[in-house]
Amino acid sequence: MSANAQLPNSMKVIEISQPGEPDVLVAAERPLPELAQGEILVKVAAAGVNRPDVLQRRGKYAPPPGASDIPGLEIAGVVIGVGVGVQHYQLGDQVCALIAGGGYAEYCKVHESNALPVPKGFSMVEAAAIPETFFTVWVNVFQRGHLRAGETVLIHGGTSGIGTVATMLAKAFCANVITTVGSEEKRQASLALGADVAINYHSEDFVEQTKRATNGKGADVIVDLIAGDYLEKNYQAAAMDGRIVQIGTQNGVVKELNLMPLLLKRLTHTGSTLRARSVEDKAQIAAELAQKVWPLLERGTLKPQIFKTFPLEQASQAHALMESSAHIGKIVLTL
């Protein structure tokens, strides 16, 4: 590995001391990660906070084999070391990256193919808010959900990190957007981001409102982080040949599910997780984002919504905020 400066022997990280509430996140010292072939070492300036980090902290989402046990799935920072065989980045480059773990730290390693340049005009905080949500939305809404221009997408959790990005990307590619949200403030925020219709699920039935907004047709694509009793309602809200993409299960399992609507409407119900995918899979997603989404970011068409930042040492407070669901957009840790 080469580096442009003498590196320290250790780094500050946030560890999960044991499964539990946010206060189990504690500061610690660790050795710097060692680079394998094709990897770069990034001095982290900012790291995004995501729902999988919360699940990992609670002991419900273990890192995939070989990944760091330090939480954090997305970072932005400066390349300060390059491993053997690295071709696309050099010392001093500003990058953001999707990682399988290790983001809550002063330094983080990543395979160069899973990193992308910080978009022109973006701060490190904004760049750190891109990878996890943009990779996830691209895979699920466009690759698996096959959303096309002119179609309607129903996005549950419209003001979450995923929901805000899904709204902006769907609109950028000329789809109609319906979201579900939990308050009037969030409804207004979702509409401001470009949603055509935002449904307050506390006071309105999203099946009924989706049908009304589509003249009875239903949504062509449904993006669901909720599961539980939403599953059967999604089948009701879906259009003929609709695609339902499951990217979370916040409401847990459902004991009974009537599959007849799935048969009658020729629905596709699929799902995926991103974290355990291979470096090669993630590289292919990164290449598509570089080609199709990065120009929109650099033109200012899209920008991640930053709700609040916390210093790395206050990761527990960032997690508490995420679990309160009071945020609109992304929560980011800064170093």
mmCIF file of C-alpha atoms in Angstrom:
data_model
loop_
_atom_site.group_PDB
_atom_site.id
_atom_site.type_symbol
_atom_site.label_atom_id
_atom_site.label_comp_id
_atom_site.label_asym_id
_atom_site.label_seq_id
_atom_site.Cartn_x
_atom_site.Cartn_y
_atom_site.Cartn_z
ATOM 1 C CA MET A 1 0.000 0.000 0.000
ATOM 2 C CA SER A 2 1.180 3.512 -0.761
ATOM 3 C CA ALA A 3 0.083 6.576 1.184
ATOM 4 C CA ASN A 4 0.629 10.290 1.015
ATOM 5 C CA ALA A 5 1.331 10.627 4.726
ATOM 6 C CA GLN A 6 2.412 8.562 7.670
ATOM 7 C CA LEU A 7 -0.698 6.808 8.916
ATOM 8 C CA PRO A 8 -1.463 6.261 12.595
ATOM 9 C CA ASN A 9 -1.352 2.784 14.072
ATOM 10 C CA SER A 10 -4.925 2.947 15.339
ATOM 11 C CA MET A 11 -8.219 4.686 14.618
ATOM 12 C CA LYS A 12 -11.345 5.729 16.466
ATOM 13 C CA VAL A 13 -14.383 3.567 15.757
ATOM 14 C CA ILE A 14 -17.872 3.006 17.127
ATOM 15 C CA GLU A 15 -18.455 -0.560 18.293
ATOM 16 C CA ILE A 16 -21.600 -2.423 19.295
ATOM 17 C CA SER A 17 -20.694 -3.537 22.824
ATOM 18 C CA GLN A 18 -23.657 -5.934 22.976
ATOM 19 C CA PRO A 19 -27.076 -6.155 21.289
ATOM 20 C CA GLY A 20 -29.452 -3.542 22.649
ATOM 21 C CA GLU A 21 -30.596 0.059 22.761
ATOM 22 C CA PRO A 22 -28.615 2.982 21.263
ATOM 23 C CA ASP A 23 -26.373 3.305 24.330
ATOM 24 C CA VAL A 24 -24.615 0.031 23.411
ATOM 25 C CA LEU A 25 -22.782 2.020 20.722
ATOM 26 C CA VAL A 26 -19.430 2.889 22.296
ATOM 27 C CA ALA A 27 -16.205 4.536 21.132
ATOM 28 C CA ALA A 28 -13.158 2.281 20.820
ATOM 29 C CA GLU A 29 -9.731 2.053 19.185
ATOM 30 C CA ARG A 30 -8.973 -0.411 16.404
ATOM 31 C CA PRO A 31 -6.026 -1.061 14.083
ATOM 32 C CA LEU A 32 -6.363 0.420 10.611
ATOM 33 C CA PRO A 33 -7.808 -2.051 8.086
ATOM 34 C CA GLU A 34 -5.335 -3.839 5.822
ATOM 35 C CA LEU A 35 -5.898 -3.544 2.099
ATOM 36 C CA ALA A 36 -6.402 -6.496 -0.199
ATOM 37 C CA GLN A 37 -5.932 -6.383 -3.956
ATOM 38 C CA GLY A 38 -8.064 -3.741 -5.628
ATOM 39 C CA GLU A 39 -8.963 -1.974 -2.386
ATOM 40 C CA ILE A 40 -8.508 1.671 -1.413
ATOM 41 C CA LEU A 41 -8.196 3.156 2.077
ATOM 42 C CA VAL A 42 -10.447 6.151 2.709
ATOM 43 C CA LYS A 43 -10.040 8.723 5.468
ATOM 44 C CA VAL A 44 -13.706 9.054 6.371
ATOM 45 C CA ALA A 45 -15.219 12.538 6.475
ATOM 46 C CA ALA A 46 -18.857 11.444 6.861
ATOM 47 C CA ALA A 47 -20.833 8.219 7.209
ATOM 48 C CA GLY A 48 -24.534 7.670 6.587
ATOM 49 C CA VAL A 49 -26.818 6.126 9.208
ATOM 50 C CA ASN A 50 -29.284 3.536 7.912
ATOM 51 C CA ARG A 51 -31.983 1.208 9.192
ATOM 52 C CA PRO A 52 -29.745 -1.889 8.757
ATOM 53 C CA ASP A 53 -27.299 -0.299 11.233
ATOM 54 C CA VAL A 54 -30.112 -0.210 13.795
ATOM 55 C CA LEU A 55 -31.000 -3.843 13.095
ATOM 56 C CA GLN A 56 -27.345 -4.844 13.479
ATOM 57 C CA ARG A 57 -27.127 -2.975 16.784
ATOM 58 C CA ARG A 58 -30.156 -4.898 18.005
ATOM 59 C CA GLY A 59 -28.542 -8.203 17.049
ATOM 60 C CA LYS A 60 -30.970 -8.852 14.184
ATOM 61 C CA TYR A 61 -28.733 -8.326 11.144
ATOM 62 C CA ALA A 62 -25.269 -9.844 11.327
ATOM 63 C CA PRO A 63 -22.566 -8.635 8.933
ATOM 64 C CA PRO A 64 -21.935 -10.985 5.990
ATOM 65 C CA PRO A 65 -18.873 -13.266 6.209
ATOM 66 C CA GLY A 66 -15.641 -11.312 5.915
ATOM 67 C CA ALA A 67 -17.230 -7.916 6.563
ATOM 68 C CA SER A 68 -16.257 -5.648 9.450
ATOM 69 C CA ASP A 69 -18.399 -5.885 12.584
ATOM 70 C CA ILE A 70 -18.219 -2.079 12.863
ATOM 71 C CA PRO A 71 -21.581 -0.655 11.727
ATOM 72 C CA GLY A 72 -21.905 1.714 8.787
ATOM 73 C CA LEU A 73 -22.732 0.906 5.159
ATOM 74 C CA GLU A 74 -21.834 4.142 3.341
ATOM 75 C CA ILE A 75 -19.046 6.693 3.598
ATOM 76 C CA ALA A 76 -17.479 9.673 1.895
ATOM 77 C CA GLY A 77 -13.901 10.800 2.263
ATOM 78 C CA VAL A 78 -10.433 11.089 0.720
ATOM 79 C CA VAL A 79 -8.314 8.247 -0.654
ATOM 80 C CA ILE A 80 -5.160 7.998 1.447
ATOM 81 C CA GLY A 81 -3.983 4.531 0.474
ATOM 82 C CA VAL A 82 -4.205 2.230 -2.542
ATOM 83 C CA GLY A 83 -3.796 -1.518 -2.653
ATOM 84 C CA VAL A 84 -2.148 -3.640 -5.316
ATOM 85 C CA GLY A 85 -3.928 -3.478 -8.657
ATOM 86 C CA VAL A 86 -5.969 -0.323 -8.038
ATOM 87 C CA GLN A 87 -6.480 1.408 -11.398
ATOM 88 C CA HIS A 88 -9.199 4.021 -11.070
ATOM 89 C CA TYR A 89 -8.312 6.038 -7.958
ATOM 90 C CA GLN A 90 -5.218 7.724 -6.641
ATOM 91 C CA LEU A 91 -4.188 9.448 -3.462
ATOM 92 C CA GLY A 92 -6.212 12.574 -2.744
ATOM 93 C CA ASP A 93 -9.294 11.572 -4.751
ATOM 94 C CA GLN A 94 -12.629 12.309 -3.094
ATOM 95 C CA VAL A 95 -14.940 9.311 -3.147
ATOM 96 C CA CYS A 96 -18.171 7.988 -1.696
ATOM 97 C CA ALA A 97 -18.663 4.265 -1.357
ATOM 98 C CA LEU A 98 -21.007 1.435 -0.503
ATOM 99 C CA ILE A 99 -19.479 -0.947 2.043
ATOM 100 C CA ALA A 100 -20.603 -4.093 3.836
ATOM 101 C CA GLY A 101 -19.558 -2.670 7.226
ATOM 102 C CA GLY A 102 -16.944 -0.482 8.860
ATOM 103 C CA GLY A 103 -18.294 2.990 8.132
ATOM 104 C CA TYR A 104 -18.454 4.285 11.718
ATOM 105 C CA ALA A 105 -14.686 4.777 11.811
ATOM 106 C CA GLU A 106 -11.926 7.256 11.017
ATOM 107 C CA TYR A 107 -10.629 5.034 8.198
ATOM 108 C CA CYS A 108 -12.407 2.517 6.020
ATOM 109 C CA LYS A 109 -11.378 0.199 3.196
ATOM 110 C CA VAL A 110 -13.454 -0.452 0.100
ATOM 111 C CA HIS A 111 -12.981 -2.205 -3.209
ATOM 112 C CA GLU A 112 -12.392 0.502 -5.795
ATOM 113 C CA SER A 113 -15.236 -0.830 -7.967
ATOM 114 C CA ASN A 114 -17.737 -0.117 -5.176
ATOM 115 C CA ALA A 115 -16.639 3.525 -4.874
ATOM 116 C CA LEU A 116 -17.758 6.477 -6.977
ATOM 117 C CA PRO A 117 -16.361 10.006 -7.224
ATOM 118 C CA VAL A 118 -17.994 12.599 -4.999
ATOM 119 C CA PRO A 119 -20.363 14.407 -7.396
ATOM 120 C CA LYS A 120 -19.187 17.870 -8.402
ATOM 121 C CA GLY A 121 -20.531 20.517 -6.035
ATOM 122 C CA PHE A 122 -21.415 18.027 -3.273
ATOM 123 C CA SER A 123 -20.227 18.310 0.304
ATOM 124 C CA MET A 124 -18.849 15.217 2.022
ATOM 125 C CA VAL A 125 -22.015 15.027 4.148
ATOM 126 C CA GLU A 126 -24.190 15.044 1.033
ATOM 127 C CA ALA A 127 -21.941 12.487 -0.669
ATOM 128 C CA ALA A 128 -22.071 10.150 2.336
ATOM 129 C CA ALA A 129 -25.877 10.176 2.091
ATOM 130 C CA ILE A 130 -25.842 8.785 -1.458
ATOM 131 C CA PRO A 131 -24.527 5.206 -1.682
ATOM 132 C CA GLU A 132 -26.807 3.028 0.476
ATOM 133 C CA THR A 133 -30.062 4.674 -0.563
ATOM 134 C CA PHE A 134 -29.231 5.266 -4.236
ATOM 135 C CA PHE A 135 -27.855 1.728 -4.722
ATOM 136 C CA THR A 136 -30.914 0.291 -2.926
ATOM 137 C CA VAL A 137 -33.434 2.351 -4.875
ATOM 138 C CA TRP A 138 -31.766 1.679 -8.214
ATOM 139 C CA VAL A 139 -31.730 -2.078 -7.635
ATOM 140 C CA ASN A 140 -35.254 -2.352 -6.311
ATOM 141 C CA VAL A 141 -37.245 0.289 -8.178
ATOM 142 C CA PHE A 142 -35.550 0.114 -11.571
ATOM 143 C CA GLN A 143 -33.743 -3.248 -11.865
ATOM 144 C CA ARG A 144 -36.238 -5.439 -9.994
ATOM 145 C CA GLY A 145 -39.378 -3.279 -10.154
ATOM 146 C CA HIS A 146 -38.795 -2.313 -13.814
ATOM 147 C CA LEU A 147 -40.381 1.110 -13.300
ATOM 148 C CA ARG A 148 -40.912 2.860 -16.629
ATOM 149 C CA ALA A 149 -41.787 6.411 -17.633
ATOM 150 C CA GLY A 150 -45.498 7.084 -17.309
ATOM 151 C CA GLU A 151 -46.095 4.339 -14.745
ATOM 152 C CA THR A 152 -47.182 4.925 -11.153
ATOM 153 C CA VAL A 153 -45.086 3.921 -8.153
ATOM 154 C CA LEU A 154 -46.412 3.735 -4.588
ATOM 155 C CA ILE A 155 -43.621 4.348 -2.072
ATOM 156 C CA HIS A 156 -44.231 3.496 1.576
ATOM 157 C CA GLY A 157 -42.239 5.571 4.066
ATOM 158 C CA GLY A 158 -42.085 8.489 1.657
ATOM 159 C CA THR A 159 -39.942 10.708 3.912
ATOM 160 C CA SER A 160 -37.414 8.050 4.948
ATOM 161 C CA GLY A 161 -33.957 8.074 3.416
ATOM 162 C CA ILE A 162 -35.068 5.421 0.927
ATOM 163 C CA GLY A 163 -38.433 7.089 0.343
ATOM 164 C CA THR A 164 -37.031 10.533 -0.442
ATOM 165 C CA VAL A 165 -34.515 9.123 -2.928
ATOM 166 C CA ALA A 166 -37.099 6.819 -4.524
ATOM 167 C CA THR A 167 -39.412 9.809 -4.987
ATOM 168 C CA MET A 168 -36.743 11.973 -6.601
ATOM 169 C CA LEU A 169 -35.396 9.235 -8.870
ATOM 170 C CA ALA A 170 -38.858 8.107 -9.982
ATOM 171 C CA LYS A 171 -39.771 11.691 -10.890
ATOM 172 C CA ALA A 172 -36.432 12.185 -12.664
ATOM 173 C CA PHE A 173 -37.309 9.211 -14.875
ATOM 174 C CA CYS A 174 -40.826 10.542 -15.533
ATOM 175 C CA ALA A 175 -42.951 8.258 -13.347
ATOM 176 C CA ASN A 176 -45.985 9.252 -11.284
ATOM 177 C CA VAL A 177 -45.330 9.052 -7.533
ATOM 178 C CA ILE A 178 -47.674 8.253 -4.648
ATOM 179 C CA THR A 179 -46.216 8.088 -1.128
ATOM 180 C CA THR A 180 -47.449 7.139 2.318
ATOM 181 C CA VAL A 181 -46.372 9.258 5.299
ATOM 182 C CA GLY A 182 -47.201 9.567 8.989
ATOM 183 C CA SER A 183 -47.984 13.249 9.514
ATOM 184 C CA GLU A 184 -49.116 16.421 7.771
ATOM 185 C CA GLU A 185 -45.581 17.834 8.021
ATOM 186 C CA LYS A 186 -44.231 14.753 6.266
ATOM 187 C CA ARG A 187 -47.019 14.918 3.683
ATOM 188 C CA GLN A 188 -46.016 18.451 2.772
ATOM 189 C CA ALA A 189 -42.335 17.470 2.679
ATOM 190 C CA SER A 190 -43.078 14.544 0.375
ATOM 191 C CA LEU A 191 -45.092 16.727 -1.986
ATOM 192 C CA ALA A 192 -42.279 19.287 -2.015
ATOM 193 C CA LEU A 193 -39.866 16.547 -3.119
ATOM 194 C CA GLY A 194 -42.064 15.799 -6.107
ATOM 195 C CA ALA A 195 -44.674 13.270 -4.998
ATOM 196 C CA ASP A 196 -47.903 13.709 -6.976
ATOM 197 C CA VAL A 197 -49.975 12.376 -4.069
ATOM 198 C CA ALA A 198 -48.911 11.888 -0.426
ATOM 199 C CA ILE A 199 -51.223 9.823 1.782
ATOM 200 C CA ASN A 200 -51.293 10.175 5.577
ATOM 201 C CA TYR A 201 -51.723 6.539 6.599
ATOM 202 C CA HIS A 202 -53.039 7.546 10.031
ATOM 203 C CA SER A 203 -56.123 9.215 8.574
ATOM 204 C CA GLU A 204 -56.464 7.792 5.057
ATOM 205 C CA ASP A 205 -56.654 4.315 3.533
ATOM 206 C CA PHE A 206 -53.752 4.001 1.114
ATOM 207 C CA VAL A 207 -55.508 1.359 -0.987
ATOM 208 C CA GLU A 208 -58.509 3.579 -1.521
ATOM 209 C CA GLN A 209 -56.409 6.698 -2.166
ATOM 210 C CA THR A 210 -54.077 4.880 -4.583
ATOM 211 C CA LYS A 211 -57.050 3.604 -6.573
ATOM 212 C CA ARG A 212 -58.544 7.099 -6.602
ATOM 213 C CA ALA A 213 -55.294 8.701 -7.786
ATOM 214 C CA THR A 214 -54.962 6.157 -10.630
ATOM 215 C CA ASN A 215 -58.600 6.143 -11.761
ATOM 216 C CA GLY A 216 -59.078 2.678 -10.336
ATOM 217 C CA LYS A 217 -56.050 1.093 -11.989
ATOM 218 C CA GLY A 218 -53.705 0.846 -8.989
ATOM 219 C CA ALA A 219 -49.931 1.225 -8.720
ATOM 220 C CA ASP A 220 -47.641 -0.423 -11.274
ATOM 221 C CA VAL A 221 -44.785 -0.664 -8.757
ATOM 222 C CA ILE A 222 -44.999 -0.701 -4.943
ATOM 223 C CA VAL A 223 -41.903 -0.157 -2.796
ATOM 224 C CA ASP A 224 -42.471 -1.503 0.717
ATOM 225 C CA LEU A 225 -40.274 -1.299 3.813
ATOM 226 C CA ILE A 226 -43.120 -2.235 6.168
ATOM 227 C CA ALA A 227 -44.449 -5.784 5.510
ATOM 228 C CA GLY A 228 -46.820 -7.171 8.164
ATOM 229 C CA ASP A 229 -50.422 -6.231 7.409
ATOM 230 C CA TYR A 230 -49.262 -4.060 4.486
ATOM 231 C CA LEU A 231 -48.706 -7.140 2.326
ATOM 232 C CA GLU A 232 -52.364 -7.895 1.647
ATOM 233 C CA LYS A 233 -53.144 -4.186 1.205
ATOM 234 C CA ASN A 234 -50.317 -3.900 -1.329
ATOM 235 C CA TYR A 235 -51.936 -6.666 -3.375
ATOM 236 C CA GLN A 236 -55.181 -4.697 -3.297
ATOM 237 C CA ALA A 237 -53.448 -1.435 -4.270
ATOM 238 C CA ALA A 238 -51.438 -2.963 -7.133
ATOM 239 C CA ALA A 239 -52.380 -2.657 -10.787
ATOM 240 C CA MET A 240 -52.732 -5.615 -13.126
ATOM 241 C CA ASP A 241 -49.230 -7.032 -13.766
ATOM 242 C CA GLY A 242 -47.979 -4.897 -10.862
ATOM 243 C CA ARG A 243 -44.576 -5.413 -9.252
ATOM 244 C CA ILE A 244 -44.204 -5.281 -5.461
ATOM 245 C CA VAL A 245 -40.646 -4.879 -4.197
ATOM 246 C CA GLN A 246 -39.996 -5.754 -0.548
ATOM 247 C CA ILE A 247 -36.982 -3.937 0.896
ATOM 248 C CA GLY A 248 -37.817 -4.085 4.603
ATOM 249 C CA THR A 249 -40.018 -5.790 7.171
ATOM 250 C CA GLN A 250 -40.494 -3.180 9.902
ATOM 251 C CA ASN A 251 -43.914 -4.557 10.896
ATOM 252 C CA GLY A 252 -42.629 -8.124 10.964
ATOM 253 C CA VAL A 253 -44.349 -11.247 9.710
ATOM 254 C CA VAL A 254 -47.962 -11.744 8.709
ATOM 255 C CA LYS A 255 -49.803 -14.849 9.937
ATOM 256 C CA GLU A 256 -52.279 -15.080 7.091
ATOM 257 C CA LEU A 257 -52.059 -13.828 3.531
ATOM 258 C CA ASN A 258 -54.654 -14.225 0.797
ATOM 259 C CA LEU A 259 -52.676 -14.926 -2.370
ATOM 260 C CA MET A 260 -55.679 -14.889 -4.707
ATOM 261 C CA PRO A 261 -55.148 -11.216 -5.736
ATOM 262 C CA LEU A 262 -51.550 -12.108 -6.636
ATOM 263 C CA LEU A 263 -52.866 -14.798 -8.992
ATOM 264 C CA LEU A 264 -55.733 -12.817 -10.447
ATOM 265 C CA LYS A 265 -53.671 -9.679 -11.080
ATOM 266 C CA ARG A 266 -50.565 -11.574 -12.297
ATOM 267 C CA LEU A 267 -48.510 -9.752 -9.670
ATOM 268 C CA THR A 268 -44.793 -10.131 -9.075
ATOM 269 C CA HIS A 269 -43.725 -9.918 -5.411
ATOM 270 C CA THR A 270 -39.964 -9.813 -5.084
ATOM 271 C CA GLY A 271 -37.425 -8.601 -2.552
ATOM 272 C CA SER A 272 -33.738 -8.171 -1.956
ATOM 273 C CA THR A 273 -31.037 -7.061 0.397
ATOM 274 C CA LEU A 274 -27.899 -5.280 -0.743
ATOM 275 C CA ARG A 275 -25.357 -5.846 1.982
ATOM 276 C CA ALA A 276 -24.473 -9.493 1.306
ATOM 277 C CA ARG A 277 -24.136 -9.065 -2.460
ATOM 278 C CA SER A 278 -20.728 -9.718 -3.971
ATOM 279 C CA VAL A 279 -18.246 -6.980 -4.814
ATOM 280 C CA GLU A 280 -18.883 -7.793 -8.481
ATOM 281 C CA ASP A 281 -22.659 -7.343 -8.125
ATOM 282 C CA LYS A 282 -22.213 -4.008 -6.402
ATOM 283 C CA ALA A 283 -19.687 -2.936 -9.040
ATOM 284 C CA GLN A 284 -22.290 -3.503 -11.753
ATOM 285 C CA ILE A 285 -24.803 -1.353 -9.838
ATOM 286 C CA ALA A 286 -22.161 1.344 -9.327
ATOM 287 C CA ALA A 287 -21.433 1.384 -13.062
ATOM 288 C CA GLU A 288 -25.126 1.906 -13.875
ATOM 289 C CA LEU A 289 -25.391 4.707 -11.324
ATOM 290 C CA ALA A 290 -22.293 6.386 -12.762
ATOM 291 C CA GLN A 291 -23.828 6.306 -16.222
ATOM 292 C CA LYS A 292 -27.471 7.116 -15.494
ATOM 293 C CA VAL A 293 -27.694 8.906 -12.124
ATOM 294 C CA TRP A 294 -24.388 10.727 -11.539
ATOM 295 C CA PRO A 295 -25.090 13.195 -14.392
ATOM 296 C CA LEU A 296 -28.398 14.092 -12.680
ATOM 297 C CA LEU A 297 -26.591 14.667 -9.369
ATOM 298 C CA GLU A 298 -23.915 16.827 -10.981
ATOM 299 C CA ARG A 299 -26.533 18.903 -12.817
ATOM 300 C CA GLY A 300 -28.335 19.526 -9.533
ATOM 301 C CA THR A 301 -31.456 17.637 -10.636
ATOM 302 C CA LEU A 302 -31.149 15.360 -7.589
ATOM 303 C CA LYS A 303 -29.751 15.955 -4.125
ATOM 304 C CA PRO A 304 -30.070 13.787 -1.019
ATOM 305 C CA GLN A 305 -32.149 15.323 1.751
ATOM 306 C CA ILE A 306 -30.020 15.780 4.895
ATOM 307 C CA PHE A 307 -32.114 15.954 8.058
ATOM 308 C CA LYS A 308 -29.418 16.143 10.738
ATOM 309 C CA THR A 309 -25.746 15.440 11.337
ATOM 310 C CA PHE A 310 -24.044 14.169 14.495
ATOM 311 C CA PRO A 311 -20.353 13.834 15.378
ATOM 312 C CA LEU A 312 -19.186 10.205 15.193
ATOM 313 C CA GLU A 313 -19.029 10.055 19.000
ATOM 314 C CA GLN A 314 -22.790 10.750 19.133
ATOM 315 C CA ALA A 315 -23.757 7.724 17.032
ATOM 316 C CA SER A 316 -26.115 6.600 19.807
ATOM 317 C CA GLN A 317 -28.087 9.845 19.492
ATOM 318 C CA ALA A 318 -28.243 9.422 15.730
ATOM 319 C CA HIS A 319 -29.681 5.922 16.205
ATOM 320 C CA ALA A 320 -32.237 7.188 18.713
ATOM 321 C CA LEU A 321 -33.392 9.762 16.178
ATOM 322 C CA MET A 322 -33.683 7.147 13.436
ATOM 323 C CA GLU A 323 -35.776 4.876 15.657
ATOM 324 C CA SER A 324 -38.084 7.769 16.545
ATOM 325 C CA SER A 325 -38.949 8.110 12.823
ATOM 326 C CA ALA A 326 -39.069 11.885 13.350
ATOM 327 C CA HIS A 327 -36.555 12.504 10.551
ATOM 328 C CA ILE A 328 -37.307 13.540 6.978
ATOM 329 C CA GLY A 329 -34.411 12.353 4.830
ATOM 330 C CA LYS A 330 -30.952 11.224 5.886
ATOM 331 C CA ILE A 331 -29.032 11.190 9.160
ATOM 332 C CA VAL A 332 -25.247 11.467 8.794
ATOM 333 C CA LEU A 333 -22.280 11.103 11.150
ATOM 334 C CA THR A 334 -19.363 13.506 10.699
ATOM 335 C CA LEU A 335 -15.666 13.199 11.532
#
